[in-house]
Coordinates of C-alpha atoms in Angstrom, one line a residue:
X23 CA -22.0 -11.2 5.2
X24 CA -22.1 -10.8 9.1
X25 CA -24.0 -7.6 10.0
X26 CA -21.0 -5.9 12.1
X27 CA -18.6 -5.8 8.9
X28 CA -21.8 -4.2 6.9
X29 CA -22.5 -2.0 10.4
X30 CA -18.8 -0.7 10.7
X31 CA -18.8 0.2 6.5
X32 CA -22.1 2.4 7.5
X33 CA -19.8 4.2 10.0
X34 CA -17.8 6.9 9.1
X35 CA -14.1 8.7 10.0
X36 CA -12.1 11.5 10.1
X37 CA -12.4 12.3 6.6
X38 CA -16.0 10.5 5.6
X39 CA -17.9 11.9 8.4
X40 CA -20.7 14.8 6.4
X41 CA -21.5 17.1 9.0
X42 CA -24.0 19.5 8.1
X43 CA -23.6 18.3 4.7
X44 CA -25.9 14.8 5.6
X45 CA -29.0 16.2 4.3
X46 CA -27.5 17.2 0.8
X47 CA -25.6 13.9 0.5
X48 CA -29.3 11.8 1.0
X49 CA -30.5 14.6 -1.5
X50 CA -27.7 13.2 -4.4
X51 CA -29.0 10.7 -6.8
X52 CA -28.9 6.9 -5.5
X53 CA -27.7 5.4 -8.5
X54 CA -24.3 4.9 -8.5
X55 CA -23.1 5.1 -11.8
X56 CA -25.1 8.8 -11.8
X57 CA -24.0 9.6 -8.6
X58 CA -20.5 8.8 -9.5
X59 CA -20.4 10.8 -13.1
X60 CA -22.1 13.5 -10.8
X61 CA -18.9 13.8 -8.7
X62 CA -16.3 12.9 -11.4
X63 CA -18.2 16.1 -12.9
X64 CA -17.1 18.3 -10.2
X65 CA -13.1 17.7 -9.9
X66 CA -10.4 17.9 -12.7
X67 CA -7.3 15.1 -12.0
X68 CA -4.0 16.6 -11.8
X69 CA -3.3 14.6 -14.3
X70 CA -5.8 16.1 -16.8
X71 CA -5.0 19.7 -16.1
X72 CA -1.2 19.3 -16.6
X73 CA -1.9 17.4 -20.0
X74 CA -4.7 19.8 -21.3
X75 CA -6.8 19.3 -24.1
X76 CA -4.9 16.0 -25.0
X77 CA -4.8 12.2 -24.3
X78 CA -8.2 11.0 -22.3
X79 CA -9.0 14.9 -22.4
X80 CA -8.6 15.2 -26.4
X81 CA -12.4 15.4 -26.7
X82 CA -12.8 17.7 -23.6
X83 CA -14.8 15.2 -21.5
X84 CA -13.8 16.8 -18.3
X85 CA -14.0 20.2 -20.1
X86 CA -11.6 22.7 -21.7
X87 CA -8.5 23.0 -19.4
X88 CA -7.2 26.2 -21.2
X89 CA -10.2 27.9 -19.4
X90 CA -8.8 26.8 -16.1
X91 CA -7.3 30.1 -13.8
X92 CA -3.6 30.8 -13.9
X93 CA -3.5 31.8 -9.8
X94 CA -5.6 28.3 -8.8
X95 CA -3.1 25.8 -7.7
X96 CA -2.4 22.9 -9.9
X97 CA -3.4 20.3 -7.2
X98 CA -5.5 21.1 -4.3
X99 CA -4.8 18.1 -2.1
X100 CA -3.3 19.3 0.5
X101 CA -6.1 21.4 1.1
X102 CA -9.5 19.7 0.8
X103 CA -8.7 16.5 3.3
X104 CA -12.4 15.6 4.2
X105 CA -15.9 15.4 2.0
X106 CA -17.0 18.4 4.2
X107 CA -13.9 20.2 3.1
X108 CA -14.4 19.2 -0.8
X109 CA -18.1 20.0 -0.2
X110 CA -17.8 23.7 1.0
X111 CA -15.3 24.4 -1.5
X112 CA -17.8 23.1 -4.2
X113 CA -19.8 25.2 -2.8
X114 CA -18.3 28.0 -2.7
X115 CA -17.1 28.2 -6.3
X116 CA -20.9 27.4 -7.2
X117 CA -23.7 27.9 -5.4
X118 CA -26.0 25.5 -6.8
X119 CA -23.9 22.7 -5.4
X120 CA -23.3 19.4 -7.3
X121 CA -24.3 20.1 -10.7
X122 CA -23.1 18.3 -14.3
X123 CA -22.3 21.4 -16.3
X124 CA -19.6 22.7 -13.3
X125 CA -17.7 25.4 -15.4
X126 CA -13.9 24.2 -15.5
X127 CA -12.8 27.0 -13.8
X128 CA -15.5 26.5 -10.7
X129 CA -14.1 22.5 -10.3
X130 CA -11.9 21.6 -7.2
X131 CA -8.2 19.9 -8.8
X132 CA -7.9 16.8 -6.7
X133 CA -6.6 13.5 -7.5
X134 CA -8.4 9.8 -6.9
X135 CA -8.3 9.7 -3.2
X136 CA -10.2 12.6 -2.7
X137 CA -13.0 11.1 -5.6
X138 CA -13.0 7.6 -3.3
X139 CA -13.6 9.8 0.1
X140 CA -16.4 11.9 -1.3
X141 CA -17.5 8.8 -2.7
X142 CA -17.5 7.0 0.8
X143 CA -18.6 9.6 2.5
X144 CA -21.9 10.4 0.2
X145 CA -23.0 6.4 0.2
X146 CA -22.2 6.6 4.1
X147 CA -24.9 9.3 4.8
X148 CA -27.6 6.9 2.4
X149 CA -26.9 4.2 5.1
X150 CA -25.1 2.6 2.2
X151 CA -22.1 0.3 3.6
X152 CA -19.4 1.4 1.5
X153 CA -15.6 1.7 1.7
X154 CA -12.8 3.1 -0.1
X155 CA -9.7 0.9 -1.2
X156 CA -5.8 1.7 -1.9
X157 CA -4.4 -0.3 -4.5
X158 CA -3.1 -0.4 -8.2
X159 CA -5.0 0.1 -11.7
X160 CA -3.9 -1.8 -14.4
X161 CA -6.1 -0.4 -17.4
X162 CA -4.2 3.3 -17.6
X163 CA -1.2 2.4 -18.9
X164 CA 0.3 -0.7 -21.0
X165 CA 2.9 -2.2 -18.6
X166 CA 2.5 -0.3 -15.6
X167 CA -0.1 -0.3 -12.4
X168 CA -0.3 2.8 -11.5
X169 CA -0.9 3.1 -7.3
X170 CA -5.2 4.3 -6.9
X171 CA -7.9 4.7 -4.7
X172 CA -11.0 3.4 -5.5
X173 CA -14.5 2.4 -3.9
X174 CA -16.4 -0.8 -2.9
X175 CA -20.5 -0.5 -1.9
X176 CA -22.3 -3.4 -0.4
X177 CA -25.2 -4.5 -2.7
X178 CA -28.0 -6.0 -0.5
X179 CA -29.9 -7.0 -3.6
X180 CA -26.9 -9.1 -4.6
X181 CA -25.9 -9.9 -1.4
X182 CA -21.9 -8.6 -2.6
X183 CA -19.1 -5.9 -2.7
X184 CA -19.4 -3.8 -6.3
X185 CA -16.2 -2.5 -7.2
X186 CA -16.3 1.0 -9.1
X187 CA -13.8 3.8 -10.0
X188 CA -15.5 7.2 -9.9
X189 CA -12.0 9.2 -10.6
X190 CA -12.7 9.8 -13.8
X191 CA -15.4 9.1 -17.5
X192 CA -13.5 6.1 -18.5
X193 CA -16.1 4.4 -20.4
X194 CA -17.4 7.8 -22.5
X195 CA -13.7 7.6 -23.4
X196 CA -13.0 4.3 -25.1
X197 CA -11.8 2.6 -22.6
X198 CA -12.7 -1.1 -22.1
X199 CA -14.0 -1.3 -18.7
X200 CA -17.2 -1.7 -16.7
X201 CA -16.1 1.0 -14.9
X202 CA -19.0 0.9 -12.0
X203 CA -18.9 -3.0 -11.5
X204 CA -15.0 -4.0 -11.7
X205 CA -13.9 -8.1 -11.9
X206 CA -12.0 -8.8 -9.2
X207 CA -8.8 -9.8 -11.9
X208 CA -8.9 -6.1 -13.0
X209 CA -7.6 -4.2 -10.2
X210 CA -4.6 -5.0 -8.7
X211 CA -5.3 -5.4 -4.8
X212 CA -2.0 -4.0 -2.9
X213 CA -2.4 -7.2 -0.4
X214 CA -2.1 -9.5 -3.6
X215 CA 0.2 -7.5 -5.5
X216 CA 2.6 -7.3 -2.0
X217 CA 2.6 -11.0 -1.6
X218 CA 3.3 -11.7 -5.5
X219 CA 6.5 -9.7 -5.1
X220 CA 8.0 -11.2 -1.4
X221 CA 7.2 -14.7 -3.0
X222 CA 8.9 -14.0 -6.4
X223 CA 5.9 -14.4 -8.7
X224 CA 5.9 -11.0 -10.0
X225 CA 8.3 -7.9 -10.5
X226 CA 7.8 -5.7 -8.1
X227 CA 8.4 -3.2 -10.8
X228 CA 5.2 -2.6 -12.5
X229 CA 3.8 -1.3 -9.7
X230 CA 4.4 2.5 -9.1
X231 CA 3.6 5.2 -6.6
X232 CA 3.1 8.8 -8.4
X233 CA 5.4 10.7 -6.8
X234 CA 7.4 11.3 -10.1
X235 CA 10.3 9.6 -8.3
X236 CA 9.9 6.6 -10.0
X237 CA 9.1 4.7 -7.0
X238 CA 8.1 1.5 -7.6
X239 CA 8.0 -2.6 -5.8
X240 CA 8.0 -3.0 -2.2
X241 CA 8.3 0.9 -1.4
X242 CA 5.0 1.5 -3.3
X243 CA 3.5 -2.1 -2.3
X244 CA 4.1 -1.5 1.7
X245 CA 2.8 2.3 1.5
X246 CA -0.5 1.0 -0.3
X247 CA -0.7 -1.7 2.3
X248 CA -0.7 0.5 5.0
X249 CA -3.3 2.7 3.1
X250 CA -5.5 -0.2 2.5
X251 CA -5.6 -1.6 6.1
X252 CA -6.6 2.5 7.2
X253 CA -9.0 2.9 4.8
X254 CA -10.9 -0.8 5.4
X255 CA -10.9 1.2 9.1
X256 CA -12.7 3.7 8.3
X257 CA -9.5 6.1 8.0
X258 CA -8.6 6.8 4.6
X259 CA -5.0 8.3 4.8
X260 CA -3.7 11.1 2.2
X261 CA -0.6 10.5 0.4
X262 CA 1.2 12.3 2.7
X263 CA 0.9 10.6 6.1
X264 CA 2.6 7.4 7.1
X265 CA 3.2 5.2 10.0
X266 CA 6.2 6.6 12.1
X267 CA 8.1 3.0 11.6
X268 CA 7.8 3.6 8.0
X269 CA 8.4 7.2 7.3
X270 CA 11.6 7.4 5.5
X271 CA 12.1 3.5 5.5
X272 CA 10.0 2.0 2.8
X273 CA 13.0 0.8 0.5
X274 CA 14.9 -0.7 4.1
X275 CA 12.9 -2.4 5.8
X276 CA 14.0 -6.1 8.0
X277 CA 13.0 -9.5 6.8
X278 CA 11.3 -9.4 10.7
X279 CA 9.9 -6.1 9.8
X280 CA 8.5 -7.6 6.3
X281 CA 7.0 -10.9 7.7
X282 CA 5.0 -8.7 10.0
X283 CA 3.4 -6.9 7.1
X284 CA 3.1 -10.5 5.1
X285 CA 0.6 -11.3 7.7
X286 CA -1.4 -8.3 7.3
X287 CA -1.2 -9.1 3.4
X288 CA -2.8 -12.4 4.3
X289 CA -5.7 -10.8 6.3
X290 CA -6.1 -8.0 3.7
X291 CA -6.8 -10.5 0.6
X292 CA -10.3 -11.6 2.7
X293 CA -10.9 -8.2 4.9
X294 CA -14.1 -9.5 5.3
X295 CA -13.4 -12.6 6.5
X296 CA -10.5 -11.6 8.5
X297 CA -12.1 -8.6 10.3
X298 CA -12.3 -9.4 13.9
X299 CA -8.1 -10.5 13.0
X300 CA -7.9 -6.5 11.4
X301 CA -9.6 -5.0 14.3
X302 CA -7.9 -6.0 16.9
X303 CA -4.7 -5.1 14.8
X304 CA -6.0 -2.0 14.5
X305 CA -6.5 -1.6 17.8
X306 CA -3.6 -2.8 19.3
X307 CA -0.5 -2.6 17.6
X308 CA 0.5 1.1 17.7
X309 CA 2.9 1.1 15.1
X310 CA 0.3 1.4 12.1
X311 CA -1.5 4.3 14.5
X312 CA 1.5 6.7 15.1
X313 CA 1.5 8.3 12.4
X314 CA 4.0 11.2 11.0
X315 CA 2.9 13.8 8.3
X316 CA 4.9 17.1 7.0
X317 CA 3.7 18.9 10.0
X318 CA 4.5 16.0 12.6
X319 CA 7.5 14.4 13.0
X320 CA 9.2 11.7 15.3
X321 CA 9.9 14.7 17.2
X322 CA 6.3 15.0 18.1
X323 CA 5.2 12.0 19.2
X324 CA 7.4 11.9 22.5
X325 CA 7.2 8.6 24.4
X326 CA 4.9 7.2 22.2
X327 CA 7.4 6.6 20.0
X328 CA 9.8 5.3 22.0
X329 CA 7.0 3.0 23.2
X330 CA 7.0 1.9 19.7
X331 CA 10.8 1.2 18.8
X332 CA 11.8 -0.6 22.1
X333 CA 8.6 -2.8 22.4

């Protein structure tokens, strides 16, 4: 692995950077798998909460959601972007921090992306190179991917990327999977997944985004992609944001508009190998950078964005 891929993994962003939390983050266990059932111990899924004491909750591995307060909000990620955020907030509920018995009603509701960037961020400040990943998890529901964020850390002693999902106690559930060292074959990588569909190998329709729309195929595929390439720079993009191009346009995009985005499929199935390719995409085209969110519109970005529809 060349040492400026495993240099820019050690770097953080926007949303990984600790702050004054860099000390405490060292101070969290270095195992992985404990560190990661540590943090899965502190956040409730979305998911969880709405379907109680039932499904993967039936034997109240992530506690009992009836003791959860009526007047929190049901999802609390569009408040807690960044680890710091997530970390005071932890904090805040409970003063001792990052601990394994977190009452329920002292946990932060949060879905996967927010597990991946604390994840990220507390591997980051142990000098670990480490990077979270947009794609599409297989092993939740017969049929269906469902779109999810998970991480990657470099192992120097294996000289590779380990795969792990920390979203959640998968294998104290039942379920079949080596949850903290992942095959490559059992997560569906959006870059794969996008190029399967344009080239008519797969049905674009097992793929779906959670936005209870039922959105599913290229207007999940694209969004992930674009999540993908931002996270493997160091910018790991809530749901809500999207590139200005894209925002609104995910089901009507041009062949011309499509091939572009093939290419970036290409690079994203090797990132590694393709990185000098990605970084000079990243730094260069504008159109994945301008980005619109509820708050910020194409109304906000001015010349820039007519820059970016008439080049």
């Amino acid at each position: 692995m060349k040492n400026d891929v495993l240099e820019h993994y050690k770097r953080t962003g926007t949303y990984t950077y600790a702050g004054l939390y860099g000390d405490y983050f060292r101070s969290l266990p270095d195992e992985v798998p404990v560190m990661g059932r540590l943090v899965c111990s502190q956040v409730i899924h979305r998911v969880t909460l709405k379907e109680g004491n039932t499904n993967a909750n039936e034997n109240l591995l992530y506690g009992d959601m009836n003791r959860y307060p009526w007047y929190r909000m049901r999802c609390e990620d569009d408040v807690f972007l960044t680890a710091p955020a997530l970390t005071a907030e932890l904090f805040r509920l409970d003063g001792r921090g990052f601990v394994r018995d977190r009452k329920v009603e002292d946990k932060l509701v949060v879905t996967c992306r927010y597990v991946s960037v604390l994840m990220s961020a507390i591997l980051k400040a142990k000098g670990i190179p480490a990077r979270s990943r947009a794609g599409f998890a297989p092993y939740f529901k017969e049929g269906v991917s469902m779109d999810h964020w998970i991480n990657q850390y470099y192992s120097k002693e294996e000289s590779r990327w380990v795969t792990f999902d920390a979203d959640g106690f998968y294998e104290e559930g039942g379920m079949p999977l080596t949850q903290y060292d992942i095959p490559y074959e059992r997560f569906d990588w959006t870059a794969k997944a996008y190029l399967d569909v344009r080239r008519g190998k797969t049905d674009g329709k097992r793929y779906l985004f959670a936005d209870s729309l039922g959105t599913c195929g290229l207007p999940a595929l694209v969004r992930y992609l674009v999540y993908d390439f931002h996270a493997l720079m160091n910018h790991e993009l809530t749901y809500s944001f999207l590139p200005a191009y894209l925002d609104g346009r995910l089901a009507s995009l041009t062949e011309c508009e499509l091939q572009e985005l093939d290419q970036l499929a290409e690079w994203l199935l090797e990132p590694d190998k393709n990185f000098d390719a990605l970084c000079k995409l990243w730094q260069q085209e504008r159109k994945f950078r301008i980005l619109n969110s509820p708050l910020v519109g194409d109304h906000a970005h001015g010349a820039e964005l007519s820059l970016l529809f008439t080049a």
